[in-house]
mmCIF file of C-alpha atoms and ligand atoms in Angstrom:
data_model
loop_
_atom_site.group_PDB
_atom_site.id
_atom_site.type_symbol
_atom_site.label_atom_id
_atom_site.label_comp_id
_atom_site.label_asym_id
_atom_site.label_seq_id
_atom_site.Cartn_x
_atom_site.Cartn_y
_atom_site.Cartn_z
ATOM 1 C CA MET A 13 5.439 -7.552 -4.147
ATOM 2 C CA ALA A 14 3.514 -5.387 -1.910
ATOM 3 C CA ILE A 15 4.818 -3.309 1.133
ATOM 4 C CA LYS A 16 3.547 -3.935 4.556
ATOM 5 C CA ILE A 17 3.686 -1.606 7.571
ATOM 6 C CA THR A 18 4.925 -3.722 10.549
ATOM 7 C CA SER A 19 3.665 -3.073 14.078
ATOM 8 C CA GLU A 20 6.953 -0.870 15.102
ATOM 9 C CA CYS A 21 4.869 2.073 13.413
ATOM 10 C CA ILE A 22 4.897 5.054 15.305
ATOM 11 C CA ASN A 23 2.016 6.829 13.430
ATOM 12 C CA CYS A 24 3.971 9.970 12.422
ATOM 13 C CA GLY A 25 2.310 9.955 9.081
ATOM 14 C CA ALA A 26 5.190 10.808 6.981
ATOM 15 C CA CYS A 27 4.860 7.696 4.358
ATOM 16 C CA GLU A 28 0.952 8.693 3.697
ATOM 17 C CA PRO A 29 1.665 11.954 1.274
ATOM 18 C CA GLU A 30 4.595 10.099 -0.494
ATOM 19 C CA CYS A 31 2.451 7.437 -1.965
ATOM 20 C CA PRO A 32 2.316 7.661 -5.623
ATOM 21 C CA ASN A 33 -0.715 5.323 -5.484
ATOM 22 C CA THR A 34 -2.502 6.656 -2.655
ATOM 23 C CA ALA A 35 -2.247 3.113 -0.977
ATOM 24 C CA ILE A 36 -1.533 4.257 2.437
ATOM 25 C CA TYR A 37 -4.092 5.028 5.203
ATOM 26 C CA GLU A 38 -4.161 6.153 8.858
ATOM 27 C CA GLY A 39 -5.231 3.427 11.380
ATOM 28 C CA GLY A 40 -8.921 3.227 11.460
ATOM 29 C CA ALA A 41 -9.529 5.358 8.185
ATOM 30 C CA LYS A 42 -11.941 3.904 5.354
ATOM 31 C CA TRP A 43 -10.183 2.813 2.316
ATOM 32 C CA SER A 44 -10.926 3.605 -1.198
ATOM 33 C CA LEU A 45 -10.422 2.352 -4.797
ATOM 34 C CA GLY A 46 -11.470 3.460 -8.209
ATOM 35 C CA GLY A 47 -14.445 5.500 -6.618
ATOM 36 C CA SER A 48 -15.753 2.827 -4.197
ATOM 37 C CA GLU A 49 -15.356 3.330 -0.431
ATOM 38 C CA TYR A 50 -14.560 0.305 1.874
ATOM 39 C CA SER A 51 -13.991 -0.018 5.733
ATOM 40 C CA GLY A 52 -12.595 -2.094 8.353
ATOM 41 C CA ASN A 53 -11.704 -5.756 6.793
ATOM 42 C CA ASP A 54 -13.681 -5.483 3.947
ATOM 43 C CA ALA A 55 -12.136 -7.699 1.159
ATOM 44 C CA SER A 56 -10.344 -5.791 -1.817
ATOM 45 C CA PRO A 57 -11.625 -6.364 -5.365
ATOM 46 C CA SER A 58 -8.672 -8.848 -5.612
ATOM 47 C CA GLY A 59 -9.940 -10.807 -2.607
ATOM 48 C CA GLU A 60 -7.113 -9.437 -0.074
ATOM 49 C CA LYS A 61 -8.034 -9.179 3.474
ATOM 50 C CA GLY A 62 -6.080 -8.995 6.700
ATOM 51 C CA PHE A 63 -4.621 -5.837 5.967
ATOM 52 C CA PHE A 64 -6.551 -3.320 7.801
ATOM 53 C CA SER A 65 -5.338 -1.948 11.278
ATOM 54 C CA ASN A 66 -7.284 0.309 13.580
ATOM 55 C CA GLU A 67 -4.100 1.435 15.688
ATOM 56 C CA ILE A 68 -1.651 2.349 12.610
ATOM 57 C CA PHE A 69 -1.267 3.076 9.516
ATOM 58 C CA TYR A 70 -1.817 0.277 6.808
ATOM 59 C CA ILE A 71 -1.332 -0.396 3.182
ATOM 60 C CA VAL A 72 -3.951 -1.499 0.671
ATOM 61 C CA PRO A 73 -2.012 -4.412 -1.396
ATOM 62 C CA ASP A 74 -4.110 -3.800 -4.253
ATOM 63 C CA LYS A 75 -2.842 -0.391 -4.895
ATOM 64 C CA CYS A 76 0.821 -1.054 -3.589
ATOM 65 C CA THR A 77 3.218 -1.216 -6.935
ATOM 66 C CA GLU A 78 6.459 -1.089 -4.633
ATOM 67 C CA CYS A 79 6.514 2.263 -6.391
ATOM 68 C CA VAL A 80 6.995 0.728 -9.751
ATOM 69 C CA GLY A 81 6.144 2.835 -12.698
ATOM 70 C CA PHE A 82 6.816 5.995 -10.547
ATOM 71 C CA HIS A 83 10.220 5.732 -8.455
ATOM 72 C CA GLU A 84 13.281 3.595 -8.236
ATOM 73 C CA LYS A 85 12.337 2.598 -4.628
ATOM 74 C CA PRO A 86 9.368 2.423 -2.271
ATOM 75 C CA GLN A 87 9.020 5.955 -0.843
ATOM 76 C CA CYS A 88 7.301 4.762 2.407
ATOM 77 C CA ALA A 89 10.354 2.799 3.293
ATOM 78 C CA GLU A 90 12.643 5.995 1.999
ATOM 79 C CA VAL A 91 10.917 8.241 4.617
ATOM 80 C CA CYS A 92 10.072 6.166 7.385
ATOM 81 C CA PRO A 93 12.101 6.750 10.488
ATOM 82 C CA VAL A 94 11.629 3.685 12.074
ATOM 83 C CA ASP A 95 12.130 1.314 8.802
ATOM 84 C CA CYS A 96 8.897 -0.546 9.331
ATOM 85 C CA CYS A 97 7.643 -0.419 5.445
ATOM 86 C CA VAL A 98 9.038 -3.502 4.467
ATOM 87 C CA ARG A 99 8.308 -6.463 1.555
ATOM 88 C CA ASP A 100 5.539 -8.603 2.270
ATOM 89 C CA GLU A 101 6.596 -12.294 1.796
ATOM 90 C CA ASP A 102 3.047 -13.383 1.512
ATOM 91 C CA ARG A 103 2.485 -10.798 -1.250
ATOM 92 C CA GLU A 104 4.937 -11.657 -4.060
ATOM 93 C CA GLU A 105 4.808 -9.866 -7.225
ATOM 94 C CA ASP A 106 7.360 -9.623 -10.067
ATOM 95 C CA LYS A 107 7.748 -6.420 -11.872
ATOM 96 C CA GLU A 108 5.727 -6.861 -14.802
ATOM 97 C CA THR A 109 2.731 -7.409 -12.374
ATOM 98 C CA LEU A 110 3.601 -4.534 -10.421
ATOM 99 C CA LEU A 111 3.643 -2.426 -13.880
ATOM 100 C CA LYS A 112 0.047 -4.027 -14.775
ATOM 101 C CA LYS A 113 -1.230 -3.003 -11.585
ATOM 102 C CA LYS A 114 -0.130 0.404 -11.854
ATOM 103 C CA GLU A 115 -1.916 0.360 -15.331
ATOM 104 C CA TYR A 116 -4.964 -0.860 -13.738
ATOM 105 C CA LEU A 117 -4.706 1.941 -10.888
ATOM 106 C CA ASP A 118 -4.347 4.381 -13.737
ATOM 107 C CA GLY A 119 -7.540 3.340 -15.349
ATOM 108 C CA LEU A 120 -9.279 3.426 -12.131
ATOM 109 C CA GLY A 121 -8.164 6.795 -10.963
ATOM 110 C CA ARG A 122 -6.693 5.059 -7.686
HETATM 111 S S1 SF4 B 6 5.896 1.267 -2.061
HETATM 112 FE FE1 SF4 B 6 5.455 2.927 -2.787
HETATM 113 S S2 SF4 B 6 3.096 2.037 -3.557
HETATM 114 FE FE2 SF4 B 6 3.566 0.995 -2.061
HETATM 115 S S3 SF4 B 6 2.696 1.783 -0.315
HETATM 116 FE FE3 SF4 B 6 4.858 2.485 -0.192
HETATM 117 S S4 SF4 B 6 4.841 4.465 -1.508
HETATM 118 FE FE4 SF4 B 6 2.613 3.478 -1.997
HETATM 119 S S1 SF4 B 7 6.336 7.246 8.154
HETATM 120 FE FE1 SF4 B 7 6.616 4.609 9.223
HETATM 121 S S2 SF4 B 7 6.186 5.277 11.514
HETATM 122 FE FE2 SF4 B 7 5.246 6.920 10.297
HETATM 123 S S3 SF4 B 7 3.227 6.408 9.772
HETATM 124 FE FE3 SF4 B 7 4.399 5.607 7.929
HETATM 125 S S4 SF4 B 7 4.826 3.778 8.351
HETATM 126 FE FE4 SF4 B 7 4.438 4.316 10.372
#
């Protein structure tokens, strides 16, 4: 499943450079996927909405593979000083699905 950032985030920015999928963005920042730029509550290509935040760092679910294909553990959760990168129970995905997502992102260039 994708990882999400909770309201406990203190905006330290430690997680963003650790993400191998560039899935993490600063609050209010536009996000991109496959060369297309999106903003605010634009739906993702797979139809995901509601992950954007103006106040805290946020994760684009279409781009989060839970670090599958790169690392043993979610890197954002590893570095977060307040443990606010948590599993998103509303976005359950098995390992095979996450690997397919990684391949999809590989093809798009992220
Ligand atoms: S779990 Fe990995 S892929 Fe997902 S947002 Fe965190 S660092 Fe990025
Ligand atoms: S590492 Fe944690 S506290 Fe820092 S910006 Fe990322 S989610 Fe927020």
